[in-house]
Coordinates of C-alpha atoms in Angstrom, one line a residue:
Chain H
X1087 CA 6.8 51.8 -37.6
X1088 CA 5.0 49.8 -34.5
X1089 CA 2.1 51.1 -36.5
X1090 CA 2.1 49.1 -39.8
X1091 CA 3.5 46.4 -38.2
X1092 CA 0.1 46.2 -36.0
X1093 CA -1.5 46.5 -38.9
X1094 CA 0.0 43.4 -40.9
X1095 CA -0.6 41.6 -37.7
X1096 CA -3.9 42.7 -37.9
X1097 CA -4.6 41.9 -41.6
X1098 CA -2.6 38.1 -41.1
X1099 CA -5.1 37.4 -38.2
X1100 CA -7.7 38.4 -40.4
X1101 CA -6.7 36.0 -43.1
X1102 CA -5.8 33.4 -40.6
X1103 CA -9.7 33.2 -39.3
X1104 CA -11.2 33.6 -42.7
X1105 CA -9.3 30.7 -43.9
X1106 CA -9.8 28.4 -40.8
X1107 CA -13.9 29.4 -41.2
X1108 CA -14.0 28.6 -45.1
X1109 CA -12.2 25.0 -43.6
X1110 CA -13.2 24.0 -40.6
X1111 CA -15.0 25.6 -37.2
X1112 CA -12.0 26.0 -34.6
X1113 CA -12.7 25.7 -31.0
X1114 CA -10.7 26.3 -28.8
X1115 CA -10.2 24.2 -25.1
X1116 CA -9.0 25.4 -22.0
X1117 CA -8.2 22.9 -19.5
X1118 CA -5.0 22.6 -16.6
X1119 CA -2.3 22.3 -18.4
X1120 CA -3.4 24.9 -21.6
X1121 CA -5.3 25.3 -24.7
X1122 CA -6.0 23.1 -27.5
X1123 CA -7.1 24.7 -30.8
X1124 CA -10.0 21.6 -32.3
X1125 CA -10.8 22.1 -35.5
X1126 CA -13.8 20.6 -36.7
X1127 CA -15.4 17.7 -35.1
X1128 CA -12.5 15.1 -33.9
X1129 CA -13.7 11.3 -35.2
X1130 CA -10.6 9.1 -34.3
X1131 CA -10.2 9.8 -30.5
X1132 CA -7.7 8.0 -28.3
X1133 CA -8.0 8.3 -24.6
X1134 CA -5.4 7.4 -21.7
X1135 CA -7.7 7.2 -19.1
X1136 CA -10.9 5.2 -18.2
X1137 CA -13.4 7.6 -16.8
X1138 CA -13.0 9.9 -20.4
X1139 CA -13.7 7.0 -21.6
X1140 CA -16.9 6.6 -19.8
X1141 CA -17.7 9.8 -20.3
X1142 CA -17.7 9.9 -24.3
X1143 CA -19.8 6.7 -24.0
X1144 CA -22.1 8.2 -21.8
X1145 CA -23.0 11.2 -24.5
X1146 CA -22.4 8.5 -27.3
X1147 CA -18.7 9.4 -28.9
X1148 CA -16.8 6.6 -30.2
X1149 CA -13.7 5.8 -29.1
X1150 CA -11.3 4.4 -31.1
X1151 CA -8.5 4.3 -28.7
X1152 CA -8.2 3.2 -25.4
X1153 CA -5.8 2.0 -22.4
X1154 CA -4.5 -1.7 -23.0
X1155 CA -5.6 -2.5 -19.0
X1156 CA -7.6 -1.7 -16.1
X1157 CA -10.9 -1.6 -17.8
X1158 CA -13.7 -1.3 -15.2
X1159 CA -16.0 -4.1 -15.3
X1160 CA -18.8 -1.9 -16.5
X1161 CA -17.6 0.0 -19.4
X1162 CA -15.6 -3.4 -20.4
X1163 CA -18.9 -4.5 -22.7
X1164 CA -18.8 -1.0 -24.6
X1165 CA -15.4 -1.3 -25.7
X1166 CA -15.2 -1.5 -29.3
X1167 CA -13.7 -5.0 -30.2
X1168 CA -11.3 -3.1 -32.6
X1169 CA -10.5 -0.5 -30.2
X1170 CA -6.6 0.1 -30.3
X1171 CA -4.3 -0.3 -27.6
X1172 CA -1.9 2.5 -26.8
X1173 CA 0.1 1.7 -24.0
X1174 CA -1.2 1.3 -19.7
X1175 CA -2.7 4.2 -18.0
X1176 CA 0.5 5.6 -16.3
X1177 CA 2.7 5.1 -19.6
X1178 CA 1.0 5.6 -22.7
X1179 CA 2.5 3.9 -25.8
X1180 CA 3.5 7.1 -28.0
X1181 CA 4.4 5.3 -31.1
X1182 CA 1.1 3.7 -30.8
X1183 CA -0.4 7.3 -30.4
X1184 CA 1.7 8.8 -33.2
X1185 CA 1.1 5.7 -35.7
X1186 CA -2.9 5.6 -35.4
X1187 CA -3.1 9.5 -36.9
X1188 CA -6.1 10.4 -34.9
X1189 CA -8.0 14.0 -34.6
X1190 CA -7.8 14.1 -30.5
X1191 CA -6.2 12.3 -27.7
X1192 CA -7.5 12.8 -24.2
X1193 CA -5.5 12.4 -20.7
X1194 CA -6.5 12.9 -17.3
X1195 CA -5.5 12.2 -13.5
X1196 CA -3.0 8.8 -13.9
X1197 CA -2.0 9.9 -17.5
X1198 CA -2.0 13.9 -17.1
X1199 CA 1.9 13.7 -17.1
X1200 CA 1.9 12.6 -21.1
X1201 CA 0.5 15.6 -21.9
X1202 CA 3.7 17.2 -22.9
X1203 CA 5.0 14.6 -25.0
X1204 CA 1.6 13.7 -26.6
X1205 CA 0.4 17.5 -27.4
X1206 CA 3.5 17.5 -29.9
X1207 CA 2.2 14.9 -31.6
X1208 CA -1.4 15.7 -32.1
X1209 CA -4.3 17.7 -30.4
X1210 CA -4.1 16.9 -26.9
X1211 CA -6.8 17.8 -24.1
X1212 CA -5.8 16.9 -20.1
X1213 CA -9.3 16.2 -19.1
X1214 CA -8.1 15.7 -15.1
X1215 CA -10.8 16.4 -12.7
X1216 CA -10.7 18.3 -9.0
X1217 CA -11.6 16.0 -6.4
X1218 CA -12.5 18.6 -3.8
X1219 CA -15.4 19.7 -6.5
X1220 CA -15.8 16.6 -8.4
X1221 CA -19.3 16.9 -9.5
X1222 CA -18.6 20.6 -10.8
X1223 CA -16.0 19.2 -12.3
X1224 CA -17.3 15.9 -14.2
X1225 CA -20.6 18.5 -15.4
X1226 CA -17.8 20.9 -16.8
X1227 CA -15.9 17.9 -19.0
X1228 CA -19.5 17.1 -19.9
X1229 CA -20.2 20.7 -21.2
X1230 CA -16.6 20.8 -23.0
X1231 CA -17.0 17.4 -24.8
X1232 CA -20.3 18.4 -25.6
X1233 CA -18.9 21.4 -27.4
X1234 CA -16.2 19.7 -29.1
X1235 CA -18.2 16.8 -30.4
X1236 CA -21.2 18.9 -31.3
X1237 CA -23.7 17.0 -28.9
X1238 CA -24.5 20.0 -26.1
X1239 CA -27.6 18.8 -26.0
X1240 CA -26.9 15.2 -24.6
X1241 CA -24.3 16.9 -22.3
X1242 CA -27.3 19.4 -20.8
X1243 CA -29.3 16.1 -20.4
X1244 CA -26.5 14.2 -18.6
X1245 CA -25.7 17.0 -16.6
X1246 CA -29.6 17.2 -15.6
X1247 CA -29.6 13.6 -14.8
X1248 CA -26.5 14.1 -12.7
X1249 CA -27.4 17.3 -10.6
X1250 CA -31.1 15.2 -10.3
X1251 CA -29.6 12.0 -8.5
X1252 CA -27.2 14.0 -6.6
X1253 CA -30.3 15.9 -5.3
X1254 CA -32.2 12.4 -4.7
X1255 CA -29.3 11.5 -2.4
X1256 CA -29.1 14.5 -0.5
X1257 CA -32.3 14.5 -0.1
X1258 CA -32.1 10.7 1.5
X1259 CA -28.7 12.0 3.3
X1260 CA -30.3 14.2 5.5
X1261 CA -30.3 14.2 9.0
X1262 CA -28.7 10.3 8.3
X1263 CA -26.0 11.2 10.8
X1264 CA -22.3 11.1 9.7
X1265 CA -20.1 8.4 7.9
X1266 CA -16.4 7.2 7.3
X1267 CA -15.4 6.6 3.9
X1268 CA -12.7 3.6 4.2
X1269 CA -10.5 1.9 1.6
X1270 CA -9.6 -1.4 2.5
X1271 CA -6.0 -2.8 1.2
X1272 CA -4.4 -6.1 1.7
X1273 CA -5.3 -6.2 5.7
X1274 CA -4.7 -2.4 6.2
X1275 CA -7.6 0.6 6.5
X1276 CA -7.1 3.9 5.6
X1277 CA -9.5 6.8 5.9
X1278 CA -10.5 9.0 2.7
X1279 CA -11.1 12.6 3.3
X1280 CA -12.4 15.9 1.9
X1281 CA -9.6 15.9 -0.8
X1282 CA -10.3 12.3 -1.5
X1283 CA -11.5 11.1 -4.5
X1284 CA -15.2 9.9 -2.9
X1285 CA -15.2 13.8 -1.2
X1286 CA -18.6 14.2 -2.7
X1287 CA -20.1 12.2 -0.2
X1288 CA -19.2 14.6 2.4
X1289 CA -18.9 17.7 0.5
X1290 CA -21.4 17.6 -2.1
X1291 CA -24.1 15.0 -0.5
X1292 CA -23.6 16.6 2.8
X1293 CA -23.0 13.9 4.7
X1294 CA -21.0 14.8 7.5
X1295 CA -17.5 13.2 8.7
X1296 CA -17.4 11.2 11.9
X1297 CA -14.0 12.8 12.7
X1298 CA -13.0 16.2 12.3
X1299 CA -10.1 17.4 9.8
X1300 CA -9.5 14.1 8.0
X1301 CA -6.2 14.2 6.3
X1302 CA -5.5 11.8 4.0
X1303 CA -2.7 10.7 1.5
X1304 CA -3.7 10.8 -2.3
X1305 CA -3.9 6.6 -2.9
X1306 CA -4.7 4.6 0.2
X1307 CA -6.4 6.9 2.5
X1308 CA -4.8 7.6 5.7
X1309 CA -3.3 4.5 7.7
X1310 CA -5.8 4.3 10.9
X1311 CA -6.3 1.3 13.3
X1312 CA -9.5 -0.1 14.1
X1313 CA -9.4 2.1 17.4
X1314 CA -9.9 5.0 15.4
X1315 CA -12.8 3.6 13.6
X1316 CA -14.1 2.4 17.0
X1317 CA -13.4 6.1 18.9
X1318 CA -15.2 7.5 15.5
X1319 CA -17.9 5.8 16.2
X1320 CA -19.8 6.6 12.5
X1321 CA -23.6 6.0 11.8
X1322 CA -22.5 5.7 8.3
X1323 CA -19.5 3.3 6.8
X1324 CA -19.0 3.6 3.1
X1325 CA -15.9 1.2 2.0
X1326 CA -14.2 0.7 -1.1
X1327 CA -12.5 -2.4 -1.5
X1328 CA -9.3 -1.4 -3.3
X1329 CA -8.1 -5.3 -3.8
X1330 CA -10.9 -5.3 -5.6
X1331 CA -10.4 -2.2 -7.6
X1332 CA -7.4 -2.8 -9.0
X1333 CA -8.2 -6.5 -9.4
X1334 CA -11.2 -8.5 -10.3
X1335 CA -13.8 -9.9 -7.3
X1336 CA -16.6 -8.6 -5.3
X1337 CA -15.7 -7.3 -1.3
X1338 CA -15.7 -10.4 0.6
X1339 CA -11.8 -9.1 1.9
X1340 CA -13.1 -5.7 3.0
X1341 CA -16.2 -7.6 5.1
X1342 CA -13.9 -10.2 6.7
X1343 CA -11.5 -7.2 7.5
X1344 CA -14.1 -5.3 9.0
X1345 CA -15.9 -8.1 10.7
X1346 CA -14.1 -8.1 14.1
X1347 CA -14.8 -6.9 17.9
X1348 CA -13.7 -3.5 17.7
X1349 CA -15.5 -2.3 14.4
X1350 CA -18.7 -4.4 15.2
X1351 CA -19.5 -2.0 18.4
X1352 CA -19.8 1.2 16.2
X1353 CA -23.6 2.3 15.5
X1354 CA -22.8 1.6 11.8
X1355 CA -22.2 -2.1 12.2
X1356 CA -24.8 -2.4 14.8
X1357 CA -27.3 -1.0 12.6
X1358 CA -26.1 -2.9 9.5
X1359 CA -25.2 0.6 7.9
X1360 CA -21.7 -0.8 5.6
X1361 CA -22.2 0.1 2.7
X1362 CA -19.7 -1.4 0.3
X1363 CA -19.0 1.2 -3.0
X1364 CA -18.1 -0.4 -6.5
X1365 CA -14.7 -0.2 -6.4
X1366 CA -14.0 0.0 -10.1
X1367 CA -15.9 3.1 -10.5
X1368 CA -14.8 4.6 -7.0
X1369 CA -11.0 3.9 -7.5
X1370 CA -10.8 4.0 -11.5
X1371 CA -13.5 6.2 -13.3
X1372 CA -14.6 8.2 -10.6
X1373 CA -14.7 10.9 -12.8
X1374 CA -16.5 9.2 -15.1
X1375 CA -20.5 9.8 -16.2
X1376 CA -21.3 6.3 -15.5
X1377 CA -19.0 5.3 -12.6
X1378 CA -20.0 8.3 -10.6
X1379 CA -24.4 7.7 -11.1
X1380 CA -23.6 4.1 -10.5
X1381 CA -21.7 5.0 -7.0
X1382 CA -24.7 7.4 -6.5
X1383 CA -27.0 5.0 -6.9
X1384 CA -25.3 2.3 -4.3
X1385 CA -25.2 5.1 -1.8
X1386 CA -28.7 5.6 -2.0
X1387 CA -29.5 2.2 -2.1
X1388 CA -27.5 1.8 1.0
X1389 CA -29.3 4.8 2.8
X1390 CA -32.6 3.7 2.0
X1391 CA -32.0 0.1 3.1
Chain Q
X467 CA 24.1 -10.1 33.7
X468 CA 22.7 -7.0 35.3
X469 CA 23.0 -5.2 31.9
X470 CA 20.3 -7.7 30.5
X471 CA 18.4 -7.6 32.9
X472 CA 18.1 -3.4 33.1
X473 CA 17.6 -4.3 29.1
X474 CA 14.3 -6.1 30.4
X475 CA 13.1 -3.7 32.3
X476 CA 13.5 -1.0 29.9
X477 CA 11.6 -3.4 27.4
X478 CA 8.9 -4.1 30.1
X479 CA 8.3 -0.4 30.3
X480 CA 7.7 0.2 26.6
X481 CA 5.3 -2.8 26.8
X482 CA 3.6 -1.1 29.3
X483 CA 3.9 2.4 27.4
X484 CA 2.9 0.5 24.2
X485 CA -0.6 -0.2 25.8
X486 CA -1.6 3.1 26.7
X487 CA -0.5 4.8 23.5
X488 CA -3.6 4.6 21.2
X489 CA -6.8 6.4 20.1
X490 CA -8.9 5.0 22.5
X491 CA -8.8 6.2 26.3
X492 CA -7.1 3.9 27.9
X493 CA -5.6 4.9 31.2
X494 CA -5.2 3.3 34.5
X495 CA -7.8 5.2 35.8
X496 CA -10.4 4.2 33.2
X497 CA -9.7 0.6 33.6
X498 CA -9.8 0.7 37.5
X499 CA -12.9 2.6 37.4
X500 CA -15.1 0.8 35.0
X501 CA -16.2 -2.5 34.9
X502 CA -14.8 -5.5 32.3
X503 CA -17.9 -4.8 30.0
X504 CA -16.8 -1.2 29.6
X505 CA -14.8 -0.1 26.7
X506 CA -11.4 0.7 28.2
X507 CA -11.0 -3.0 29.1
X508 CA -12.6 -4.3 25.7
X509 CA -10.3 -2.1 23.7
X510 CA -7.1 -3.3 25.9
X511 CA -8.2 -7.6 25.5
X512 CA -9.2 -6.5 21.9
X513 CA -6.8 -3.8 20.6
X514 CA -3.7 -3.1 22.7
X515 CA -2.7 -6.3 24.2
X516 CA -2.5 -8.4 21.1
X517 CA -0.9 -5.4 18.9
X518 CA 2.1 -5.1 21.9
X519 CA 2.5 -8.7 21.6
X520 CA 2.7 -8.9 18.4
X521 CA 5.5 -6.2 18.4
X522 CA 7.5 -8.1 20.6
X523 CA 7.6 -11.3 18.7
X524 CA 7.9 -10.2 15.7
X525 CA 10.6 -7.9 16.7
X526 CA 11.9 -10.4 18.8
X527 CA 12.2 -13.4 16.5
X528 CA 12.8 -11.3 13.9
X529 CA 16.5 -10.1 14.7
X530 CA 16.9 -13.4 16.2
X531 CA 16.6 -14.7 12.6
X532 CA 19.1 -12.0 11.6
X533 CA 21.5 -13.2 14.2
X534 CA 21.1 -17.0 12.8
X535 CA 21.6 -15.4 9.2
X536 CA 24.5 -14.0 10.0
X537 CA 25.9 -16.8 12.4
X538 CA 25.7 -19.0 9.3
X539 CA 26.5 -17.2 6.5
X540 CA 29.6 -16.0 8.6
X541 CA 28.8 -12.9 7.5
X542 CA 27.8 -9.6 9.6
X543 CA 25.9 -8.0 6.9
X544 CA 22.9 -10.4 6.1
X545 CA 19.9 -10.3 7.5
X546 CA 16.7 -11.7 5.9
X547 CA 15.8 -9.2 3.3
X548 CA 19.5 -8.7 2.3
X549 CA 19.8 -12.3 1.5
X550 CA 16.6 -12.7 -0.6
X551 CA 14.4 -14.6 1.9
X552 CA 12.1 -12.0 2.9
X553 CA 11.7 -11.3 -1.5
X554 CA 11.2 -15.3 -1.9
X555 CA 8.6 -14.9 1.0
X556 CA 6.8 -12.6 -0.4
X557 CA 6.6 -14.3 -3.8
X558 CA 5.6 -17.3 -2.3
X559 CA 2.6 -15.5 -0.7
X560 CA 1.9 -14.2 -4.0
X561 CA 1.6 -17.4 -6.1
X562 CA -0.8 -18.6 -2.7
X563 CA -2.8 -15.5 -3.4
X564 CA -3.1 -16.8 -6.9
X565 CA -3.7 -19.8 -6.8
X566 CA -5.5 -21.0 -3.9
X567 CA -6.9 -17.4 -2.6
X568 CA -9.5 -19.5 -0.5
X569 CA -6.4 -21.3 1.8
X570 CA -6.7 -20.0 5.3
X571 CA -3.9 -18.2 6.4
X572 CA -1.6 -20.8 7.9
X573 CA -1.9 -22.5 4.8
X574 CA -0.5 -19.5 3.0
X575 CA 1.8 -18.7 5.3
X576 CA 3.5 -22.7 4.8
X577 CA 3.7 -21.7 0.9
X578 CA 5.3 -18.5 1.5
X579 CA 7.7 -20.2 4.2
X580 CA 8.4 -22.9 1.7
X581 CA 9.6 -20.3 -1.0
X582 CA 11.8 -18.7 1.8
X583 CA 13.6 -21.4 2.3
X584 CA 13.9 -22.2 -1.5
X585 CA 15.4 -18.9 -1.8
X586 CA 17.5 -18.5 0.7
X587 CA 18.9 -22.2 0.2
X588 CA 19.3 -20.6 -3.4
X589 CA 21.2 -18.0 -1.8
X590 CA 24.1 -19.9 -0.3
X591 CA 24.3 -21.9 -3.0
X592 CA 25.3 -18.9 -4.9
X593 CA 27.9 -17.8 -2.1
X594 CA 29.7 -21.5 -2.8
X595 CA 30.1 -20.5 -6.1
X596 CA 31.3 -17.0 -6.0
X597 CA 35.0 -16.2 -4.7
X598 CA 33.7 -13.9 -2.1
X599 CA 37.0 -11.9 -0.9
X600 CA 35.3 -8.8 0.0
X601 CA 32.9 -9.2 3.0
X602 CA 30.5 -6.6 1.6
X603 CA 30.0 -8.8 -1.2
X604 CA 28.4 -10.7 0.3
X605 CA 25.0 -8.5 1.2
X606 CA 25.5 -7.6 -2.4
X607 CA 25.0 -11.1 -4.0
X608 CA 21.6 -11.4 -1.3
X609 CA 20.4 -7.8 -2.6
X610 CA 20.7 -8.7 -6.0
X611 CA 19.2 -11.9 -5.5
X612 CA 16.7 -10.4 -4.0
X613 CA 16.5 -7.6 -6.8
X614 CA 15.6 -10.5 -9.1
X615 CA 13.6 -12.1 -7.0
X616 CA 11.0 -9.5 -6.5
X617 CA 11.1 -8.4 -9.8
X618 CA 10.0 -11.5 -11.0
X619 CA 6.9 -10.6 -8.2
X620 CA 6.5 -7.3 -9.1
X621 CA 6.1 -8.4 -13.0
X622 CA 3.4 -11.4 -12.2
X623 CA 1.7 -8.7 -9.6
X624 CA 1.4 -6.5 -11.9
X625 CA -0.3 -8.8 -14.7
X626 CA -2.7 -9.9 -12.3
X627 CA -3.6 -6.5 -11.0
X628 CA -2.2 -7.4 -7.7
X629 CA 0.1 -4.5 -7.5
X630 CA -1.3 -2.2 -4.5
X631 CA -2.0 -5.7 -3.1
X632 CA 1.6 -6.5 -2.7
X633 CA 2.6 -3.1 -1.7
X634 CA 0.6 -3.4 1.2
X635 CA 2.1 -6.7 2.2
X636 CA 5.9 -5.5 2.0
X637 CA 5.0 -2.5 4.1
X638 CA 5.5 -3.5 8.0
X639 CA 2.2 -2.4 9.4
X640 CA 0.9 -3.4 13.2
X641 CA -2.2 -1.2 12.8
X642 CA -4.5 -3.6 11.6
X643 CA -3.7 -5.9 14.6
X644 CA -6.5 -7.6 16.6
X645 CA -7.0 -10.7 18.9
X646 CA -7.1 -13.4 16.6
X647 CA -5.2 -12.0 13.6
X648 CA -1.6 -12.2 15.3
X649 CA -1.6 -15.3 16.8
X650 CA 0.4 -17.2 14.0
X651 CA 3.5 -15.1 15.4
X652 CA 3.6 -17.3 18.0
X653 CA 5.4 -19.9 15.8
X654 CA 8.0 -17.1 15.7
X655 CA 8.4 -17.4 19.3
X656 CA 8.9 -21.1 18.8
X657 CA 11.7 -20.6 16.4
X658 CA 13.7 -17.9 18.7
X659 CA 13.6 -21.0 21.8
X660 CA 14.7 -23.3 19.1
X661 CA 17.8 -20.9 18.4
X662 CA 18.6 -20.5 22.0
X663 CA 18.9 -24.1 22.6
X664 CA 20.9 -24.7 19.1
X665 CA 22.7 -21.4 19.8
X666 CA 26.1 -23.6 20.3
X667 CA 26.0 -25.9 17.6
X668 CA 25.2 -23.0 15.3
X669 CA 28.4 -20.9 17.1
X670 CA 30.4 -24.0 16.1
X671 CA 28.7 -24.5 12.8
X672 CA 29.9 -20.8 11.9
X673 CA 33.5 -21.7 12.4
X674 CA 33.1 -23.5 9.2
X675 CA 32.6 -27.4 7.8
X676 CA 35.4 -29.2 8.4
X677 CA 35.6 -27.5 12.2
X678 CA 31.9 -28.6 12.6
X679 CA 32.8 -32.0 11.3
X680 CA 35.8 -32.7 13.3
X681 CA 34.1 -31.9 16.7
X682 CA 31.4 -35.1 15.6
X683 CA 28.5 -32.3 14.5
X684 CA 26.1 -32.7 11.7
X685 CA 27.4 -29.5 9.8
X686 CA 24.6 -30.0 6.9
X687 CA 21.7 -30.5 9.5
X688 CA 22.7 -27.4 11.7
X689 CA 22.5 -25.5 8.3
X690 CA 19.2 -26.8 7.3
X691 CA 17.9 -26.2 11.1
X692 CA 19.4 -22.4 11.0
X693 CA 17.7 -22.2 7.2
X694 CA 14.6 -23.6 8.5
X695 CA 14.4 -21.0 11.2
X696 CA 15.2 -18.0 9.0
X697 CA 12.3 -18.9 6.8
X698 CA 9.9 -19.6 9.0
X699 CA 9.9 -16.5 11.2
X700 CA 10.1 -14.0 7.5
X701 CA 7.3 -15.8 6.5
X702 CA 5.1 -15.3 9.7
X703 CA 6.3 -12.1 9.9
X704 CA 5.8 -11.2 6.3
X705 CA 1.9 -12.7 6.4
X706 CA 0.7 -11.0 9.7
X707 CA 2.4 -7.7 9.6
X708 CA 4.8 -6.7 6.4
X709 CA 8.6 -6.8 6.4
X710 CA 10.6 -5.0 8.4
X711 CA 13.8 -3.5 7.0
X712 CA 17.3 -3.7 9.0
X713 CA 15.9 -5.2 12.2
X714 CA 17.8 -8.5 11.7
X715 CA 20.7 -6.7 10.4
X716 CA 21.0 -3.2 12.9
X717 CA 20.3 -5.7 16.3
X718 CA 22.6 -8.5 16.3
X719 CA 25.1 -5.7 15.0
X720 CA 25.0 -3.7 18.1
X721 CA 24.3 -6.8 20.2
X722 CA 27.8 -8.3 19.1
X723 CA 29.6 -4.4 20.2
X724 CA 28.2 -4.5 23.2
X725 CA 28.7 -8.2 24.7
X726 CA 30.5 -10.0 21.9
X727 CA 30.1 -13.0 19.6
X728 CA 29.0 -16.0 21.9
X729 CA 25.4 -16.7 20.6
X730 CA 24.3 -18.4 23.8
X731 CA 25.1 -15.3 25.4
X732 CA 23.7 -13.2 22.7
X733 CA 20.4 -14.6 22.1
X734 CA 18.6 -13.2 24.7
X735 CA 20.0 -9.7 24.4
X736 CA 18.6 -10.3 20.2
X737 CA 15.1 -10.5 21.7
X738 CA 15.0 -8.6 24.4
X739 CA 16.3 -5.4 22.1
X740 CA 14.4 -6.4 18.6
X741 CA 11.3 -6.2 20.9
X742 CA 12.4 -3.0 22.1
X743 CA 13.6 -1.3 19.5
X744 CA 10.6 -2.2 17.1
X745 CA 8.5 -1.0 20.2
X746 CA 9.5 2.1 20.7
X747 CA 9.5 2.8 16.8
X748 CA 5.8 1.5 16.8
X749 CA 4.7 4.1 19.5
X750 CA 6.5 6.4 17.9
X751 CA 4.7 5.9 14.8
X752 CA 1.5 5.7 16.9
X753 CA 2.2 10.1 18.6
X754 CA 3.8 11.6 15.9
X755 CA 0.5 11.8 13.7
X756 CA -2.4 11.0 16.0
X757 CA -5.1 10.0 15.5
X758 CA -3.2 8.6 12.3
X759 CA -0.3 6.2 12.2
X760 CA 2.8 6.1 10.5
X761 CA 3.5 2.5 9.2
X762 CA 6.4 0.7 11.3
X763 CA 8.6 -0.2 8.4
X764 CA 9.0 3.9 7.7
X765 CA 9.8 4.4 11.1
X766 CA 12.6 1.1 11.6
X767 CA 13.4 2.2 8.0
X768 CA 14.6 6.0 8.6
X769 CA 16.4 4.7 12.5
X770 CA 17.4 1.7 10.8
X771 CA 19.3 3.2 8.1
X772 CA 21.1 6.0 9.9
X773 CA 22.1 3.2 12.5
X774 CA 23.5 1.1 9.8
X775 CA 24.9 3.8 7.8
X776 CA 27.1 4.2 11.7
X777 CA 28.0 0.7 11.7
X778 CA 29.4 0.5 8.0
X779 CA 31.6 3.4 9.0
X780 CA 32.5 2.1 12.1
X781 CA 33.6 -1.3 10.6
X782 CA 35.4 1.0 7.8
X783 CA 37.6 3.3 10.5
X784 CA 38.4 -0.1 12.1
X785 CA 39.5 -1.7 8.8
X786 CA 41.4 0.9 7.5

């Protein structure tokens, strides 16, 4: 009895794979929340994550649906004029998603909790990237997108570009001393550590942290006083102005906040080594290829200035 | 009197302790052995003294604002954060940030104070229209009003993508205080002094409109003065440090338990205990996770809510 059922199962599985071969190629993508089988090359793609949008755009894949808000300025021109607006980052509009009859839906980071619901509606991927291994994570996502959309060559090229840029920044950072990555938010200062969204500055570029054992929360960094910055006395300060990251605007608020008698005594301030990072890629699309390249260029420009 | 002197001494000890807690090494020895140009003295002058002063000013003026409000509304359970005042100030600050972002902090604070005034006046107007038999109804009405104003604020902050900024203001925190960044709080001290000078009038006004008028006082004028004090203090503290929950509630209540309800007697007590309580909480917040800090609103929230619960349960027992 057991024997026959095995044979039957094998025959069934064989029949299945034959039919699917006849129809279209199947790709199985393994991700944080399971495995998703994608049949053929998806043509209508929805995303609830700007980094995913960034990566797809970099690969030349058109995106049919995007979040209705928080589009980073550097990506705004790439959003198709007729793109569907499918809710906010935190709360995707499931009815709109169901009605769109899309082939693929991508969630990540802020929208990842939408996965269980969305995956019942249409093939869904969770393309979240682990901050602790950020660059490797972005490259893994690019490879997966390459497989899904038949853009392996483009993906390989982007990955090579990214590796080259990381190597260049790494070389520029060699022997330049330690740094702190700060996040400013309405008059408060937090420090970002190795688990954070800008961890790569320490982990991948190899700029040592000016303070051992920086622990931090996920969003605002750990609250610190200006005395902390004075005592850590970093040679470099990389600053993310969070107000600018969620709204519009430059880094005047952060610059005004840090221009004070204590911070001005640090080596970083004396040497003019305060580098303001574009807040939108640093805060919203740090897992996207173009956003990451933009930040790497800013770090490079800062180090070489 | 001797007890009050003791409380003052204790607060001074806390203030001195506050001067010596922090990331940098500032000790008496370091201060004496180095010259004025050196780091310990610099840190003391630029960071520690301003922070300690800011805590004392904010703590005492916020507690006095709570006391004034309780007397004016004739309810033990109101304070700026349970009467919509803090939320209104926050809305005003948001409006200023959106429409006149380039204004100096003083100007934005005045707008916030104006909104706080309007919000508090609205609260009093609603109270007049609602028959209030239960003492708990008054703060409930205030909390609901605050909830509505807060929802409006959150909506606009969300649309303008200022949600994170709003969150950061409402989080009371002294970590950003430096020389040149806390001086607005002296206005709070001015309000506290004013409350002390006018203490007898408030006490009389607290006994009702007819009683006040019979004694030849202008009831309306006393009420307006009370509202201005409360609104100004709330706005100044909000823009410099953020909101500090429960403070205006628990300190006056504890003082009332200890020395009674005569406002001329209680104002000094409330000022000293408000300052001492916030000093203790801030020192705790700086020590627990050093070199990082826990925001004052979290520490005060945790300790304050416990004391608040104690006060509530205690009242219940007395009433029963």
